[in-house]
């Protein structure tokens, strides 16, 4: 998803007011309002596959799966949307008028786009990993079969494991779920590699 700065020097309250009146989603980073453009079909399919698999496995538990529609506060002046997020137990919600923002995601997936990859991997990822509730964070390529899984360790460090093969099993210990790379890319037409 491509994002563009639409307003600058905006307060949190002004951002939340704008967001409540808008049909489109925006992220908020240190006073800048970033319009989140529509995702590609491939991007949406990958996110739907992830969310659908997690929903099926978490049915009947106290966990909820959300598809890019649940705003997350990662710092006092950073409000973002993950492509797929999960929280468990009682949600910690910040309310402003009619706006609700989640404070305690347990798992977040970002499906990478060329236009947002640097930000997703940079400040946004650092912010997510500072959340005490977060146990698993993912980068999912939409150009090739490749998933990066960061999992929080007991000492609060993060361990990276990469997955490429269709039958590779991705274990989300924080929510007791298992995905395969095949699950994530089911029905997704990945571009063919061009050898030069």
Coordinates of C-alpha atoms in Angstrom, one line a residue:
X1 CA 0.0 0.0 0.0
X2 CA 1.3 3.4 -0.9
X3 CA 1.1 6.2 1.6
X4 CA 1.4 9.9 1.0
X5 CA 1.6 12.8 3.5
X6 CA -1.7 14.6 3.2
X7 CA -1.4 17.0 6.2
X8 CA 1.4 18.1 8.4
X9 CA 1.7 19.6 11.9
X10 CA -1.6 18.0 13.0
X11 CA -2.4 17.1 16.6
X12 CA -3.5 13.7 17.7
X13 CA -7.1 15.0 18.3
X14 CA -7.2 16.6 14.8
X15 CA -6.0 13.3 13.3
X16 CA -8.6 11.2 15.1
X17 CA -11.3 13.7 14.1
X18 CA -10.2 13.4 10.5
X19 CA -10.0 9.7 10.7
X20 CA -13.6 9.4 12.1
X21 CA -15.0 11.4 9.2
X22 CA -13.0 9.8 6.4
X23 CA -13.9 6.8 4.3
X24 CA -10.2 6.2 3.8
X25 CA -7.6 5.1 6.3
X26 CA -4.7 7.3 7.4
X27 CA -1.7 6.7 9.6
X28 CA -0.3 9.3 11.9
X29 CA 3.4 9.8 12.6
X30 CA 4.6 12.7 14.7
X31 CA 2.1 15.2 13.3
X32 CA 2.1 13.9 9.7
X33 CA -1.1 12.3 8.4
X34 CA -0.4 9.6 5.8
X35 CA -3.1 8.5 3.4
X36 CA -3.1 4.7 3.0
X37 CA -3.8 4.0 -0.6
X38 CA -5.7 0.9 -1.8
X39 CA -3.8 -2.4 -1.8
X40 CA -3.1 -4.5 -4.9
X41 CA -5.2 -7.6 -5.4
X42 CA -2.2 -9.8 -4.6
X43 CA -1.6 -7.8 -1.3
X44 CA -5.3 -8.2 -0.3
X45 CA -5.3 -12.0 -1.2
X46 CA -2.2 -12.6 1.0
X47 CA -3.7 -10.7 3.9
X48 CA -7.0 -12.5 3.5
X49 CA -5.3 -15.9 3.4
X50 CA -3.4 -15.1 6.6
X51 CA -6.5 -13.7 8.4
X52 CA -8.7 -16.6 7.3
X53 CA -6.3 -19.2 8.5
X54 CA -5.8 -17.5 11.8
X55 CA -9.6 -17.0 12.2
X56 CA -10.2 -20.7 11.7
X57 CA -7.6 -21.7 14.2
X58 CA -8.6 -19.2 16.8
X59 CA -12.4 -19.8 16.6
X60 CA -13.7 -20.4 20.1
X61 CA -10.8 -18.7 21.8
X62 CA -10.5 -15.2 23.4
X63 CA -8.5 -14.0 20.4
X64 CA -9.7 -11.7 17.6
X65 CA -8.3 -11.4 14.1
X66 CA -8.5 -8.1 12.2
X67 CA -7.7 -7.3 8.6
X68 CA -6.1 -3.9 8.4
X69 CA -9.1 -2.2 9.8
X70 CA -8.0 -1.9 13.4
X71 CA -5.9 1.1 14.3
X72 CA -3.0 0.5 16.6
X73 CA -1.3 3.0 18.8
X74 CA 2.4 2.2 19.0
X75 CA 3.7 5.5 20.6
X76 CA 1.9 8.6 21.8
X77 CA 2.2 10.2 18.4
X78 CA 2.2 7.1 16.2
X79 CA -1.0 5.5 15.1
X80 CA -0.8 2.8 12.4
X81 CA -2.6 -0.1 10.8
X82 CA -1.2 -3.6 10.4
X83 CA -2.4 -5.7 7.4
X84 CA -3.5 -8.4 9.8
X85 CA -3.5 -8.1 13.6
X86 CA -4.5 -10.3 16.5
X87 CA -5.3 -9.5 20.1
X88 CA -6.3 -11.9 22.8
X89 CA -8.1 -11.5 26.0
X90 CA -9.6 -8.1 27.0
X91 CA -8.6 -5.5 24.4
X92 CA -6.9 -2.4 25.7
X93 CA -8.6 0.4 23.9
X94 CA -7.9 4.1 23.7
X95 CA -11.2 5.9 23.1
X96 CA -11.6 9.4 21.6
X97 CA -15.1 10.3 20.8
X98 CA -16.3 7.4 18.6
X99 CA -12.8 6.4 17.6
X100 CA -11.2 3.2 19.1
X101 CA -7.5 2.4 18.9
X102 CA -6.0 -0.9 20.0
X103 CA -3.1 -0.7 22.5
X104 CA -2.3 -4.4 22.9
X105 CA -1.9 -6.4 19.7
X106 CA -0.3 -9.8 20.2
X107 CA 0.5 -10.5 16.5
X108 CA 1.0 -8.2 13.5
X109 CA 1.5 -9.1 9.8
X110 CA 2.8 -6.5 7.3
X111 CA 2.4 -7.5 3.6
X112 CA 5.3 -5.6 2.0
X113 CA 4.8 -3.1 -0.9
X114 CA 7.6 -1.4 -2.7
X115 CA 6.3 2.0 -1.7
X116 CA 6.1 1.3 2.0
X117 CA 8.7 -1.4 2.7
X118 CA 11.3 1.0 4.0
X119 CA 8.9 2.5 6.5
X120 CA 7.4 -0.9 7.4
X121 CA 10.9 -2.3 8.1
X122 CA 12.2 0.8 9.8
X123 CA 10.5 3.0 12.4
X124 CA 7.1 1.2 12.2
X125 CA 8.7 -2.2 13.0
X126 CA 10.8 -0.7 15.8
X127 CA 7.6 0.9 17.3
X128 CA 5.7 -2.4 17.1
X129 CA 8.4 -4.3 18.8
X130 CA 8.4 -1.9 21.7
X131 CA 4.8 -3.0 22.6
X132 CA 5.0 -5.3 25.6
X133 CA 1.9 -7.3 24.3
X134 CA 3.5 -8.2 21.0
X135 CA 4.8 -11.7 20.7
X136 CA 5.1 -12.1 16.9
X137 CA 5.7 -9.7 14.0
X138 CA 5.9 -10.7 10.3
X139 CA 7.0 -9.2 7.0
X140 CA 5.4 -11.1 4.1
X141 CA 6.6 -10.5 0.5
X142 CA 4.0 -10.2 -2.2
X143 CA 6.6 -10.6 -5.0
X144 CA 8.0 -14.0 -4.0
X145 CA 7.4 -16.8 -1.5
X146 CA 9.2 -15.3 1.5
X147 CA 8.1 -14.7 5.1
X148 CA 10.2 -13.2 7.8
X149 CA 9.0 -14.0 11.4
X150 CA 10.3 -12.0 14.4
X151 CA 9.3 -13.7 17.7
X152 CA 9.9 -12.3 21.1
X153 CA 12.2 -14.3 23.3
X154 CA 12.1 -14.8 27.1
X155 CA 14.9 -12.2 27.5
X156 CA 12.8 -9.7 25.4
X157 CA 15.1 -10.0 22.4
X158 CA 13.7 -10.8 19.0
X159 CA 14.6 -13.9 17.0
X160 CA 14.3 -13.9 13.1
X161 CA 13.3 -17.0 11.2
X162 CA 12.9 -16.9 7.4
X163 CA 10.5 -19.2 5.5
X164 CA 10.4 -19.9 1.8
X165 CA 9.3 -23.5 1.1
X166 CA 5.5 -24.3 0.7
X167 CA 5.5 -26.8 3.5
X168 CA 7.6 -24.7 6.0
X169 CA 5.6 -24.4 9.2
X170 CA 5.4 -21.1 11.0
X171 CA 4.6 -21.5 14.6
X172 CA 3.1 -18.5 16.4
X173 CA 3.7 -19.4 20.0
X174 CA 1.9 -16.3 21.4
X175 CA -1.4 -17.5 20.0
X176 CA -0.8 -21.3 19.6
X177 CA -1.3 -21.3 15.8
X178 CA 0.6 -22.8 12.9
X179 CA 0.6 -21.5 9.4
X180 CA 2.4 -22.9 6.3
X181 CA 3.9 -20.8 3.6
X182 CA 1.4 -22.6 1.3
X183 CA -1.4 -21.3 3.5
X184 CA -0.2 -17.7 3.1
X185 CA 0.3 -17.8 -0.7
X186 CA -2.7 -20.1 -1.6
X187 CA -4.2 -18.9 -4.9
X188 CA -1.7 -16.0 -5.2
X189 CA -0.1 -15.6 -8.6
X190 CA 3.4 -14.7 -7.8
X191 CA 5.5 -13.0 -10.5
X192 CA 7.9 -15.4 -12.3
X193 CA 11.6 -14.8 -11.6
X194 CA 13.3 -13.3 -14.7
X195 CA 16.9 -14.3 -15.2
X196 CA 19.0 -11.7 -16.9

